[in-house]
PDB file of C-alpha atoms (C1' of nucleotides) in Angstrom:
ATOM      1  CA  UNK A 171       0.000   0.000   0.000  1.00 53.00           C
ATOM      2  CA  UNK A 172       2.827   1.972   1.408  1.00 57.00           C
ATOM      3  CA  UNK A 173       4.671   1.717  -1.565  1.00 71.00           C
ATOM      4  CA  UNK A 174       1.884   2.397  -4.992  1.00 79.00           C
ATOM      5  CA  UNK A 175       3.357   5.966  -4.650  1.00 83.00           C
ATOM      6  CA  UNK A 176       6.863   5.140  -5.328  1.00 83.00           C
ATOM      7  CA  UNK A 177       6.151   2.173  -7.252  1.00 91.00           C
ATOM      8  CA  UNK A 178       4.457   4.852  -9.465  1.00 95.00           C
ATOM      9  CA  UNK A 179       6.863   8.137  -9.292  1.00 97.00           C
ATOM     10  CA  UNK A 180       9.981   5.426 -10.199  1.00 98.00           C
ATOM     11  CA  UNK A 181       7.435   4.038 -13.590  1.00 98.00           C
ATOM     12  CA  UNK A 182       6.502   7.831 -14.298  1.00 98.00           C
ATOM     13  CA  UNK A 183       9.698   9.411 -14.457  1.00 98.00           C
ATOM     14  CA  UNK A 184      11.269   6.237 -15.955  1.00 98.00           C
ATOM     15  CA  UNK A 185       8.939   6.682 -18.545  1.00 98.00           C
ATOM     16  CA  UNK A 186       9.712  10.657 -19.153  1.00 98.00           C
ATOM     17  CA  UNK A 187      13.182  10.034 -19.558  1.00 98.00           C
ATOM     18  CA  UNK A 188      13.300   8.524 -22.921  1.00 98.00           C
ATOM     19  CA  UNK A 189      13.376  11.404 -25.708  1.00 98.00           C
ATOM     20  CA  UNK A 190      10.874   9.381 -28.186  1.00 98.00           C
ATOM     21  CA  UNK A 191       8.233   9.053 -25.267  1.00 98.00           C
ATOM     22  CA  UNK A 192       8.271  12.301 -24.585  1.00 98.00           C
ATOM     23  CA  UNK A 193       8.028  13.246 -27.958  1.00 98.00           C
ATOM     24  CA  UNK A 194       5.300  10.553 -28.576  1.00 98.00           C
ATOM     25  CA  UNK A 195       3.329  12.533 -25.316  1.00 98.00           C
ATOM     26  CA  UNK A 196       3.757  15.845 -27.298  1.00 97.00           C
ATOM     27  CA  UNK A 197       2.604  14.678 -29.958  1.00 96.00           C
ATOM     28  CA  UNK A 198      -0.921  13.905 -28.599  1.00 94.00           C
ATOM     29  CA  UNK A 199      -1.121  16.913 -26.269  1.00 93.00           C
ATOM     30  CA  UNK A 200      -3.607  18.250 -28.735  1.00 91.00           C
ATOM     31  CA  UNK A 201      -5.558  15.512 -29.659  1.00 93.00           C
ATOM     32  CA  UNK A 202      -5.915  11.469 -28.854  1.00 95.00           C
ATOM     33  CA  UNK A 203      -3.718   9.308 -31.458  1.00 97.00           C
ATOM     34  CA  UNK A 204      -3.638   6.172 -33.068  1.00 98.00           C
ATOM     35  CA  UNK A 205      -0.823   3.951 -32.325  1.00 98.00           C
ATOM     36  CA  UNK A 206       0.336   4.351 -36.233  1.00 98.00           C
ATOM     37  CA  UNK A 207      -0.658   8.234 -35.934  1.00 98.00           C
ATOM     38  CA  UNK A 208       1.920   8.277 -33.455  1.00 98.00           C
ATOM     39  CA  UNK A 209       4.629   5.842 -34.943  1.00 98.00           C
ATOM     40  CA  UNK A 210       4.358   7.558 -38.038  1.00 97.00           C
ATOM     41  CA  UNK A 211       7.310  10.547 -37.172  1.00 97.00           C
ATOM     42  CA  UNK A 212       9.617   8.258 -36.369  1.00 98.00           C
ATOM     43  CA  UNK A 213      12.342   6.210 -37.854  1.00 97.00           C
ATOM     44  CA  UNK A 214      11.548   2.735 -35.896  1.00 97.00           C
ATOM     45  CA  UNK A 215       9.668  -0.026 -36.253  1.00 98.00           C
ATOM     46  CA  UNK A 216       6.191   0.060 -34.890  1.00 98.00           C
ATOM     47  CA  UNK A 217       6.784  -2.565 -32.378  1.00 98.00           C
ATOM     48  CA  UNK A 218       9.118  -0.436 -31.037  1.00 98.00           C
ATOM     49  CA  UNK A 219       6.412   2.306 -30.839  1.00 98.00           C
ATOM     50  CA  UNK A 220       4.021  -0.054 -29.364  1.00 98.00           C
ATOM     51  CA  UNK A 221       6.758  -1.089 -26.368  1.00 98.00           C
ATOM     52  CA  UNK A 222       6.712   2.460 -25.834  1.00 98.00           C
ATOM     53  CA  UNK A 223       3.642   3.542 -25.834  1.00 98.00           C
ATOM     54  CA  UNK A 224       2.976   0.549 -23.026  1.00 98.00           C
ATOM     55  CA  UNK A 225       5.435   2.071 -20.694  1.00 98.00           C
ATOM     56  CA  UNK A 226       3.278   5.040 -21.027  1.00 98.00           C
ATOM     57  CA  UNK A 227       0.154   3.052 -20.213  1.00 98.00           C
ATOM     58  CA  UNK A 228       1.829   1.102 -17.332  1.00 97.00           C
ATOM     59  CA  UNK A 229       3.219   4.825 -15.844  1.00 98.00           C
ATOM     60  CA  UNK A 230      -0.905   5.693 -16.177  1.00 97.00           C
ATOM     61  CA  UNK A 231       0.544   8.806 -18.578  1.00 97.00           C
ATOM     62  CA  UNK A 232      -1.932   7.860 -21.406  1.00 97.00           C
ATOM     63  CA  UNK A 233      -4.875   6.289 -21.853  1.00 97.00           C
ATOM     64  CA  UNK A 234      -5.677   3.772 -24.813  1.00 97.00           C
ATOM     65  CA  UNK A 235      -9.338   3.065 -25.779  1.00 97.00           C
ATOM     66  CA  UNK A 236      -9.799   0.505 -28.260  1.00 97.00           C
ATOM     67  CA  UNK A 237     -12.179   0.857 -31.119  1.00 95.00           C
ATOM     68  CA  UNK A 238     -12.432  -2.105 -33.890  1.00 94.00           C
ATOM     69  CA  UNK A 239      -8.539  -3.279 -34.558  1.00 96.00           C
ATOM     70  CA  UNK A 240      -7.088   0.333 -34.049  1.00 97.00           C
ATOM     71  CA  UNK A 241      -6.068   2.117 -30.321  1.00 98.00           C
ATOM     72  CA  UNK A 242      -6.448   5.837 -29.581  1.00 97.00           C
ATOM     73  CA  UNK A 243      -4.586   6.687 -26.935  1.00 97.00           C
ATOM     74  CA  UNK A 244      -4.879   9.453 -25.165  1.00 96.00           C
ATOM     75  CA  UNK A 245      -3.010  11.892 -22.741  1.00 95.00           C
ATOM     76  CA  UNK A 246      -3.735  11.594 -19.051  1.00 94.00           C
ATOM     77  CA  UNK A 247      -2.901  14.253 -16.717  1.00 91.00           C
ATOM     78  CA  UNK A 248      -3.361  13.025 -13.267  1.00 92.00           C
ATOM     79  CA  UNK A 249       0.133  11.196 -13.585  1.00 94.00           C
ATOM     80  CA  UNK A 250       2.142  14.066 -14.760  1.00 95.00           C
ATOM     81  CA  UNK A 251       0.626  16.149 -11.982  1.00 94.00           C
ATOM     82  CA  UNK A 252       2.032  13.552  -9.563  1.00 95.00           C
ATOM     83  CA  UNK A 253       5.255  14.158 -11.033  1.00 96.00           C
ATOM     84  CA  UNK A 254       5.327  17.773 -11.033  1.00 96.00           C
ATOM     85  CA  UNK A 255       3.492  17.999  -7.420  1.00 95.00           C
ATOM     86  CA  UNK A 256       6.774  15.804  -6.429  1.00 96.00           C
ATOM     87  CA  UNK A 257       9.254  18.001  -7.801  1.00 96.00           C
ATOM     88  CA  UNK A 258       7.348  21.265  -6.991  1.00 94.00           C
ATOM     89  CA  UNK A 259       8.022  20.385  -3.457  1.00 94.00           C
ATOM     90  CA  UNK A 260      11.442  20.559  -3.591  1.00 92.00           C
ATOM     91  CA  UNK A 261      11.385  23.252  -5.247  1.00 89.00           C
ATOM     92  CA  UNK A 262       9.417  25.426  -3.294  1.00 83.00           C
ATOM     93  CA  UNK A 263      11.526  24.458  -0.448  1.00 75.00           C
ATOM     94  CA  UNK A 264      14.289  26.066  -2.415  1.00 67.00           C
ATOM     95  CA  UNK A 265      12.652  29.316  -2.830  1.00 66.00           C
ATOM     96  CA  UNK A 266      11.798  29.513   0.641  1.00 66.00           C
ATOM     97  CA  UNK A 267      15.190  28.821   1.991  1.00 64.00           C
ATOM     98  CA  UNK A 268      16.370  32.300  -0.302  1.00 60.00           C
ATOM     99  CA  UNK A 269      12.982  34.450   0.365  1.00 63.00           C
ATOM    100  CA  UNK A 270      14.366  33.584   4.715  1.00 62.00           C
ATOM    101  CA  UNK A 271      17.893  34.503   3.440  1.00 61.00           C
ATOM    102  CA  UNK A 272      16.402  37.645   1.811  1.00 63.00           C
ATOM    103  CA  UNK A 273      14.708  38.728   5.423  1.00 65.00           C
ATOM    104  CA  UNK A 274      17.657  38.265   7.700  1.00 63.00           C
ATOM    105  CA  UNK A 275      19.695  40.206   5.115  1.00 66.00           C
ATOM    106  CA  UNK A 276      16.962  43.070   5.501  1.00 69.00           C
ATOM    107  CA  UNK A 277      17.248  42.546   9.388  1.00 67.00           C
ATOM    108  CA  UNK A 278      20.652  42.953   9.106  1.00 63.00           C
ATOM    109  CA  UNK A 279      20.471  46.156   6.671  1.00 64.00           C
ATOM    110  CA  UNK A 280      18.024  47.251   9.657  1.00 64.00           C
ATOM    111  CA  UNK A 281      20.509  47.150  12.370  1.00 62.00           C
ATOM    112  CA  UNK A 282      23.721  48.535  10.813  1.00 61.00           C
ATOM    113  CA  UNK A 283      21.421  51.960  11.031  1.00 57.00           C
TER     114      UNK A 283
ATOM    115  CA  UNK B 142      23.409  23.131 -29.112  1.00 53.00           C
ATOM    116  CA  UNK B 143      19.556  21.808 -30.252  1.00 58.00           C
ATOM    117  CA  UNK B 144      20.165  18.960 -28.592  1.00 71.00           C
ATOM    118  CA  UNK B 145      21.347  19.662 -24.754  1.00 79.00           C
ATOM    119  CA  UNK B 146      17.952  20.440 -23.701  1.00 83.00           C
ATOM    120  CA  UNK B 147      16.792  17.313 -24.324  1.00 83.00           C
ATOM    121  CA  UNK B 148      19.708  15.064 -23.322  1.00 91.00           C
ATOM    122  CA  UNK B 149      19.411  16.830 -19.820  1.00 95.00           C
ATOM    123  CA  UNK B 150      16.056  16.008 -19.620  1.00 97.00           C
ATOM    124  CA  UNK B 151      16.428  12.399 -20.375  1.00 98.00           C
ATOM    125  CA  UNK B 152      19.225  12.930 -17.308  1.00 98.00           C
ATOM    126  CA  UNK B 153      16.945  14.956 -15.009  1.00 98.00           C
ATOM    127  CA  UNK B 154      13.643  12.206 -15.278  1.00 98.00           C
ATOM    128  CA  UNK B 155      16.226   9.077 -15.810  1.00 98.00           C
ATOM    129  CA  UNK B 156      17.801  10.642 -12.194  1.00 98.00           C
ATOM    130  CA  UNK B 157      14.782  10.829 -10.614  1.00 98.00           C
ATOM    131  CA  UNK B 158      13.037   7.991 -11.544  1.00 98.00           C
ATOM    132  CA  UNK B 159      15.220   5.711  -8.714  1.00 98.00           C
ATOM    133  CA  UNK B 160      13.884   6.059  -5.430  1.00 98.00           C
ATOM    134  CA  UNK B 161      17.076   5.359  -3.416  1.00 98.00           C
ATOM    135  CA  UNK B 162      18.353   8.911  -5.662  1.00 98.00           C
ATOM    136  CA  UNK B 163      14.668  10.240  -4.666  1.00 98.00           C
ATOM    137  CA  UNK B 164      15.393   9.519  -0.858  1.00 98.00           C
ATOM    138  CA  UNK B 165      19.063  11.263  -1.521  1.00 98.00           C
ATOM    139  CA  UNK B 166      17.365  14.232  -2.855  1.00 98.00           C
ATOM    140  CA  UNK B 167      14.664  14.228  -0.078  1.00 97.00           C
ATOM    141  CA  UNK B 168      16.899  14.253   2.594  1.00 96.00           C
ATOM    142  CA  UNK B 169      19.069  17.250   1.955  1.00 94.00           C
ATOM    143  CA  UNK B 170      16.511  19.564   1.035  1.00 93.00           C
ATOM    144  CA  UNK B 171      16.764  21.098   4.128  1.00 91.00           C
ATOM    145  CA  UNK B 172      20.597  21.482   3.972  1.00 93.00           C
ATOM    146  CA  UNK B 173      23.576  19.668   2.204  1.00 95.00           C
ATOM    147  CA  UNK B 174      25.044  16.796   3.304  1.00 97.00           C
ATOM    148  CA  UNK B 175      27.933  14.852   2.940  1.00 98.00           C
ATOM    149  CA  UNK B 176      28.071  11.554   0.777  1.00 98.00           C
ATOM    150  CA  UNK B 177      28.872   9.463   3.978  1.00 98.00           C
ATOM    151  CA  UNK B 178      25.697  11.339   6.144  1.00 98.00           C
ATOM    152  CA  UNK B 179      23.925  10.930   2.884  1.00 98.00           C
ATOM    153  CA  UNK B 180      24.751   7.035   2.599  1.00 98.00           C
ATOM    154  CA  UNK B 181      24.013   6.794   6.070  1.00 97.00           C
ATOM    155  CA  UNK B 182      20.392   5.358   5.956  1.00 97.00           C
ATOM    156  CA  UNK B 183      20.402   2.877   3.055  1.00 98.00           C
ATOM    157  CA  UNK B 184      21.565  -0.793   3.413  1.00 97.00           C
ATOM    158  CA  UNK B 185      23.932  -0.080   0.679  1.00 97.00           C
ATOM    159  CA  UNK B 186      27.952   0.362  -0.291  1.00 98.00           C
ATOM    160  CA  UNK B 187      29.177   3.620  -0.409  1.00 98.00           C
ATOM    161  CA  UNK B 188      30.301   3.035  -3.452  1.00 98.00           C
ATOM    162  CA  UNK B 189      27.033   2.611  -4.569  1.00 98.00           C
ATOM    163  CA  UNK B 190      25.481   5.689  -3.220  1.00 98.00           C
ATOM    164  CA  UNK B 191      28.905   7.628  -4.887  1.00 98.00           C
ATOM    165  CA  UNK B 192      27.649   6.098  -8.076  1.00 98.00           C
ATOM    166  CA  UNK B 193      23.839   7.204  -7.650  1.00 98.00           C
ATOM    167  CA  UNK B 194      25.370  11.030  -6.134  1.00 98.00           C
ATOM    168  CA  UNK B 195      27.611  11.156  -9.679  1.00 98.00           C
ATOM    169  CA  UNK B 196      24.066  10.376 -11.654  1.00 98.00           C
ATOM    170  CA  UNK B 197      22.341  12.874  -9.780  1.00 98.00           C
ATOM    171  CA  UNK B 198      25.494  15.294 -10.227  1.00 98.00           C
ATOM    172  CA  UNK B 199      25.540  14.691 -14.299  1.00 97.00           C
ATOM    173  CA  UNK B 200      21.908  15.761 -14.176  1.00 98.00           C
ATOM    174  CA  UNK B 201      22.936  19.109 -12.334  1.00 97.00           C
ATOM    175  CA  UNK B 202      19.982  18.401  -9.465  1.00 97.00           C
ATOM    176  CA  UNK B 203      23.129  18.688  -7.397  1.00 97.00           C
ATOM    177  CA  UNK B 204      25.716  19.931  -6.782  1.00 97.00           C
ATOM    178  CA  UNK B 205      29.079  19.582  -4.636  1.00 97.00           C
ATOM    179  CA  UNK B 206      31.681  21.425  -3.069  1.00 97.00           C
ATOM    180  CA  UNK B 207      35.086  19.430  -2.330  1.00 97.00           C
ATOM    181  CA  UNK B 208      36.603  20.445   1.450  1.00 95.00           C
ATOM    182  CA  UNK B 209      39.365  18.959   2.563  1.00 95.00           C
ATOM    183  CA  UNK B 210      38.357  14.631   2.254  1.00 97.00           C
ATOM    184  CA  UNK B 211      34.551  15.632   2.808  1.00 97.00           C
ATOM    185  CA  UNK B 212      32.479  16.142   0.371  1.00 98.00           C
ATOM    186  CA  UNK B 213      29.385  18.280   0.610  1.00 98.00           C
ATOM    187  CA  UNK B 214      26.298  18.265  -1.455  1.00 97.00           C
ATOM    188  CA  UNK B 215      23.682  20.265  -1.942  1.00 96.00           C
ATOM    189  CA  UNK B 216      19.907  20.602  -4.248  1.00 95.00           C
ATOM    190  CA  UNK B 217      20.051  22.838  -7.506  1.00 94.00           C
ATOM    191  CA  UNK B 218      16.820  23.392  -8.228  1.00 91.00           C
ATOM    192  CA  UNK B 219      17.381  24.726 -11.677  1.00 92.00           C
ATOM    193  CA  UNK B 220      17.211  21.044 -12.768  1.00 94.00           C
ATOM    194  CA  UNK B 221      14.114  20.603 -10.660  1.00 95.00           C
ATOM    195  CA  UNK B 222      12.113  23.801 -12.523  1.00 94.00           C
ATOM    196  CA  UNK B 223      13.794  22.374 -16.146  1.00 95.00           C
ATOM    197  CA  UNK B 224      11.378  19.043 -15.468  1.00 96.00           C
ATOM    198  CA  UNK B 225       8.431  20.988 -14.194  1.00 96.00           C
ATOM    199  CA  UNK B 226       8.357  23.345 -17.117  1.00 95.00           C
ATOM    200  CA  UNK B 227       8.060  20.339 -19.454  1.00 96.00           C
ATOM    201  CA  UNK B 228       5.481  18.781 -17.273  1.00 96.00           C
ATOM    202  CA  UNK B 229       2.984  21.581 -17.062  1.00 94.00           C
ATOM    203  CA  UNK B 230       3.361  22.667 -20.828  1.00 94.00           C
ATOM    204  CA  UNK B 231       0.997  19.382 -20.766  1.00 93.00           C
ATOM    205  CA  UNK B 232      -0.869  19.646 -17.522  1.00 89.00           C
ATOM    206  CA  UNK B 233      -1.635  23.435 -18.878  1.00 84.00           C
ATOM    207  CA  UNK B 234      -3.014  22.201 -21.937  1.00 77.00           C
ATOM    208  CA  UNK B 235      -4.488  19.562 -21.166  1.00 69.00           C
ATOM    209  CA  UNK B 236      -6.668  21.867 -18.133  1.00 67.00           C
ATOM    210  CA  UNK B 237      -7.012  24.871 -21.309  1.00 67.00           C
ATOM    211  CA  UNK B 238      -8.898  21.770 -22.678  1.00 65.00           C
ATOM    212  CA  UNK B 239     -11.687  21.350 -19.582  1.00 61.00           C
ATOM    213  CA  UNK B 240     -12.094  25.054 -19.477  1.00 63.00           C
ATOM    214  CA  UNK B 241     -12.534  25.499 -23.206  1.00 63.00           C
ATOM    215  CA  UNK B 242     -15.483  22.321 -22.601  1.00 62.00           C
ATOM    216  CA  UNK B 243     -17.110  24.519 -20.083  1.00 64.00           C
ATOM    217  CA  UNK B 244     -17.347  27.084 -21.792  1.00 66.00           C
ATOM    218  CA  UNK B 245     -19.217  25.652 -24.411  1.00 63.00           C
ATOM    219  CA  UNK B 246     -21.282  23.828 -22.181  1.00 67.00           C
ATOM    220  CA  UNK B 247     -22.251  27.240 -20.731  1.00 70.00           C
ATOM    221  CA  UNK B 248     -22.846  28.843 -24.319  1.00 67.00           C
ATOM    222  CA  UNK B 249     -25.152  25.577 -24.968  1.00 64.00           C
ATOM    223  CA  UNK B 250     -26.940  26.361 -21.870  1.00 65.00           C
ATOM    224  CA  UNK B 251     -27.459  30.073 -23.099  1.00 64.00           C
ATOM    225  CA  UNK B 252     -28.788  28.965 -26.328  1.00 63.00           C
ATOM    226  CA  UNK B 253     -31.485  26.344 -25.221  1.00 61.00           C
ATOM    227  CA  UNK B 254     -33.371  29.610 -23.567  1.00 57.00           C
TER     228      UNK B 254
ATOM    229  C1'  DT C 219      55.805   8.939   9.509  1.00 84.92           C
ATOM    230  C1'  DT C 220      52.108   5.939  10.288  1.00 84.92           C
ATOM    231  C1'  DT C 221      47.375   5.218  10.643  1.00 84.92           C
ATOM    232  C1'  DA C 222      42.648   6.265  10.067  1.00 84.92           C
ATOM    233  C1'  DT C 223      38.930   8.472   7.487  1.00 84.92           C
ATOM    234  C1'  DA C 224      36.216  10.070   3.308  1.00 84.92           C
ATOM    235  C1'  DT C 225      35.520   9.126  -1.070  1.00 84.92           C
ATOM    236  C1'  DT C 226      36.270   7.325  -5.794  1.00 84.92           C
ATOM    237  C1'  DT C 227      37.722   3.881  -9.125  1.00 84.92           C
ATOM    238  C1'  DA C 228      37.904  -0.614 -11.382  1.00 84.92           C
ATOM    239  C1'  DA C 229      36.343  -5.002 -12.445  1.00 84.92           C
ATOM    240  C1'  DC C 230      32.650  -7.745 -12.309  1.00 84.92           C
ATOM    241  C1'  DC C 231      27.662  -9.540 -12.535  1.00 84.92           C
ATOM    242  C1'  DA C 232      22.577 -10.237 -13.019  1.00 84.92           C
ATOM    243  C1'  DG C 233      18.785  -8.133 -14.793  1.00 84.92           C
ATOM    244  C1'  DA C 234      16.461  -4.246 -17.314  1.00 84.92           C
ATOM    245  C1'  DT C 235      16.108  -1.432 -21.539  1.00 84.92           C
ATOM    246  C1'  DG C 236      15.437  -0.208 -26.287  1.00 84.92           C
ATOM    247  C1'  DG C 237      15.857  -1.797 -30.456  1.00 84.92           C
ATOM    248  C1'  DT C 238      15.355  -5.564 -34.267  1.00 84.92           C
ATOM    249  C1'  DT C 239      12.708  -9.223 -37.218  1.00 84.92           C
ATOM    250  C1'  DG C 240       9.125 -12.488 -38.082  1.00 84.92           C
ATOM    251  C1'  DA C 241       4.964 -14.590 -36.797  1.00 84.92           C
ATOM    252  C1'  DA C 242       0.339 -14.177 -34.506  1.00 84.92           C
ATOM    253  C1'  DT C 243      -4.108 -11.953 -33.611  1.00 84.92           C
ATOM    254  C1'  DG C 244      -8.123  -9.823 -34.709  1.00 84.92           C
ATOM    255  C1'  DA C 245     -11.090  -6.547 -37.308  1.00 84.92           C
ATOM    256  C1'  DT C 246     -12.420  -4.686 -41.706  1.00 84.92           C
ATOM    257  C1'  DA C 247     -12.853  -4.678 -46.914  1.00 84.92           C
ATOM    258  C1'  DA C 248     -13.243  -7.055 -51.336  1.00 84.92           C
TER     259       DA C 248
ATOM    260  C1'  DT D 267     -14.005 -16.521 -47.936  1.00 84.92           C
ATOM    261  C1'  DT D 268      -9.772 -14.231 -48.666  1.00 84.92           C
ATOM    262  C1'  DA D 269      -6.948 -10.343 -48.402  1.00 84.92           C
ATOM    263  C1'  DT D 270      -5.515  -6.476 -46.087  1.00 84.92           C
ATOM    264  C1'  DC D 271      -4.732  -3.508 -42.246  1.00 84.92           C
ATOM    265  C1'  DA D 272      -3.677  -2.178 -37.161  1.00 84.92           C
ATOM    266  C1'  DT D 273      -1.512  -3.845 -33.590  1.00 84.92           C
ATOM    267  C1'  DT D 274       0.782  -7.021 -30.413  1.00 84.92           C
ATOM    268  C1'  DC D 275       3.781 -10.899 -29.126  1.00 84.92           C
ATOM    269  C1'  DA D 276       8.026 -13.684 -28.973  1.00 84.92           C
ATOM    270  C1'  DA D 277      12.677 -14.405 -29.455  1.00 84.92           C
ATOM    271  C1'  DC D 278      16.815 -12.317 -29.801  1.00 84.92           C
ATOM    272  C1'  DC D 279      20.744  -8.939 -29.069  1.00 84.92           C
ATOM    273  C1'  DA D 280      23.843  -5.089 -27.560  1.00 84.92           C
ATOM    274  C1'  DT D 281      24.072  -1.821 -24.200  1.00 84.92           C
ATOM    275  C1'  DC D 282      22.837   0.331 -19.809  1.00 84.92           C
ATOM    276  C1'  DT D 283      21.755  -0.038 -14.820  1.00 84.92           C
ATOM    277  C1'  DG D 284      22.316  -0.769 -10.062  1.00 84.92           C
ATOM    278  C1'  DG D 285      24.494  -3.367  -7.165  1.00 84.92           C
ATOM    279  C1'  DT D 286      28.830  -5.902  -5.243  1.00 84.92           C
ATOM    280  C1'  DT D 287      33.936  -6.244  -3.505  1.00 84.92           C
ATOM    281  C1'  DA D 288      38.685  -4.873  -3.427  1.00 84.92           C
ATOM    282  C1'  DA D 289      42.043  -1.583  -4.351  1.00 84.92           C
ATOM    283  C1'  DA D 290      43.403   3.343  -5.040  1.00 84.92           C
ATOM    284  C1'  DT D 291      43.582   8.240  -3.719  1.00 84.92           C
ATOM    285  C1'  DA D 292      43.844  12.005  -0.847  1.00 84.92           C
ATOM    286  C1'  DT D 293      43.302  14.407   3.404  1.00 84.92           C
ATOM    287  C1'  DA D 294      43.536  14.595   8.531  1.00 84.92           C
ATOM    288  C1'  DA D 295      45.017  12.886  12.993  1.00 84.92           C
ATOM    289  C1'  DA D 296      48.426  10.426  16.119  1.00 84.92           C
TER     290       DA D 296
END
DNA sequence: TTTATATTTAACCAGATGGTTGAATGATAA
DNA sequence: TTATCATTCAACCATCTGGTTAAATATAAA
């Protein structure tokens, strides 16, 4: 139970960091896709695509509905927002950490008058 | 030069998406650390951890300052806001998409009175 | 100088990853 | 029915990954 968070941050990020899956996500941030739709740009065979694109599906970053013998697939939001709510932490700790250095350098600014 | 952008994001998510490097990251975002205090907590070599510090290093989410035999290592959240930039050009869109829906939803509404 | 400490490096290994090709599946079109 | 089309599956392969242990390096302490 513990452990469907990381389990899923590990699959998600794993999955961003190949250059032809994200490029296969940006290509359907406008509309869903077909699995050839989306194999089409690139210079690989489409069972390549399709070994990609289920990477995707296991990190829950698309969706795939199937209709007769073809796939749409289809962006899916929640898990990038997992992703970016992880970093974003971080991140804001960060910012914090300068805005407190900002104040005590006021304070000190303060006392030298 | 077209291409760094998109090698360091393959680093940045392929960095992130081990948890023990997660766990690294988490526990000096309140202040750096050296590799031993960082390698402290895991059941693990220290050689290991130097490898998974170097990974994170390559990826610039860290960085370190050499003092004497100690090491100290500390967040750059650059990194961090490179990955959430790409991550909410999506979320963005994809939200752009549920407003645009309302609206038209609303402008349906309008039109049945 | 000798010894201890902090860290990296090198060599190795099992398993995962990202690609290939060729065959299988399953739905549509002729 | 028979082709054809969209997609996956299976077997294979080279390379990468994440770990190990043992040795090397470099600084600090005795």
């Amino acid at each position: 139970m513990v452990n469907h968070n990381k389990d899923q941050l590990n699959e998600i990020f794993h999955a961003l960091s190949d250059p032809t899956r994200r490029e296969i996500i940006h290509s359907m941030h406008q509309k869903e896709k077909t699995v050839s739709e989306l194999a089409q740009p690139f210079d690989m065979s489409l069972a390549a695509i399709s070994k990609h694109i289920k990477v995707l599906e296991r990190a829950k970053l698309i969706e795939r509905s199937v209709n007769g013998r073809t796939h749409l697939c289809s962006l899916n939001t929640e898990s990038l927002s997992k992703a970016t709510e992880w970093l974003q932490f971080y991140e804001k700790f960060w910012s914090n950490r300068f805005d407190l250095l900002e104040k005590e350098l006021l304070e000190a600014k303060k006392k030298e008058h």
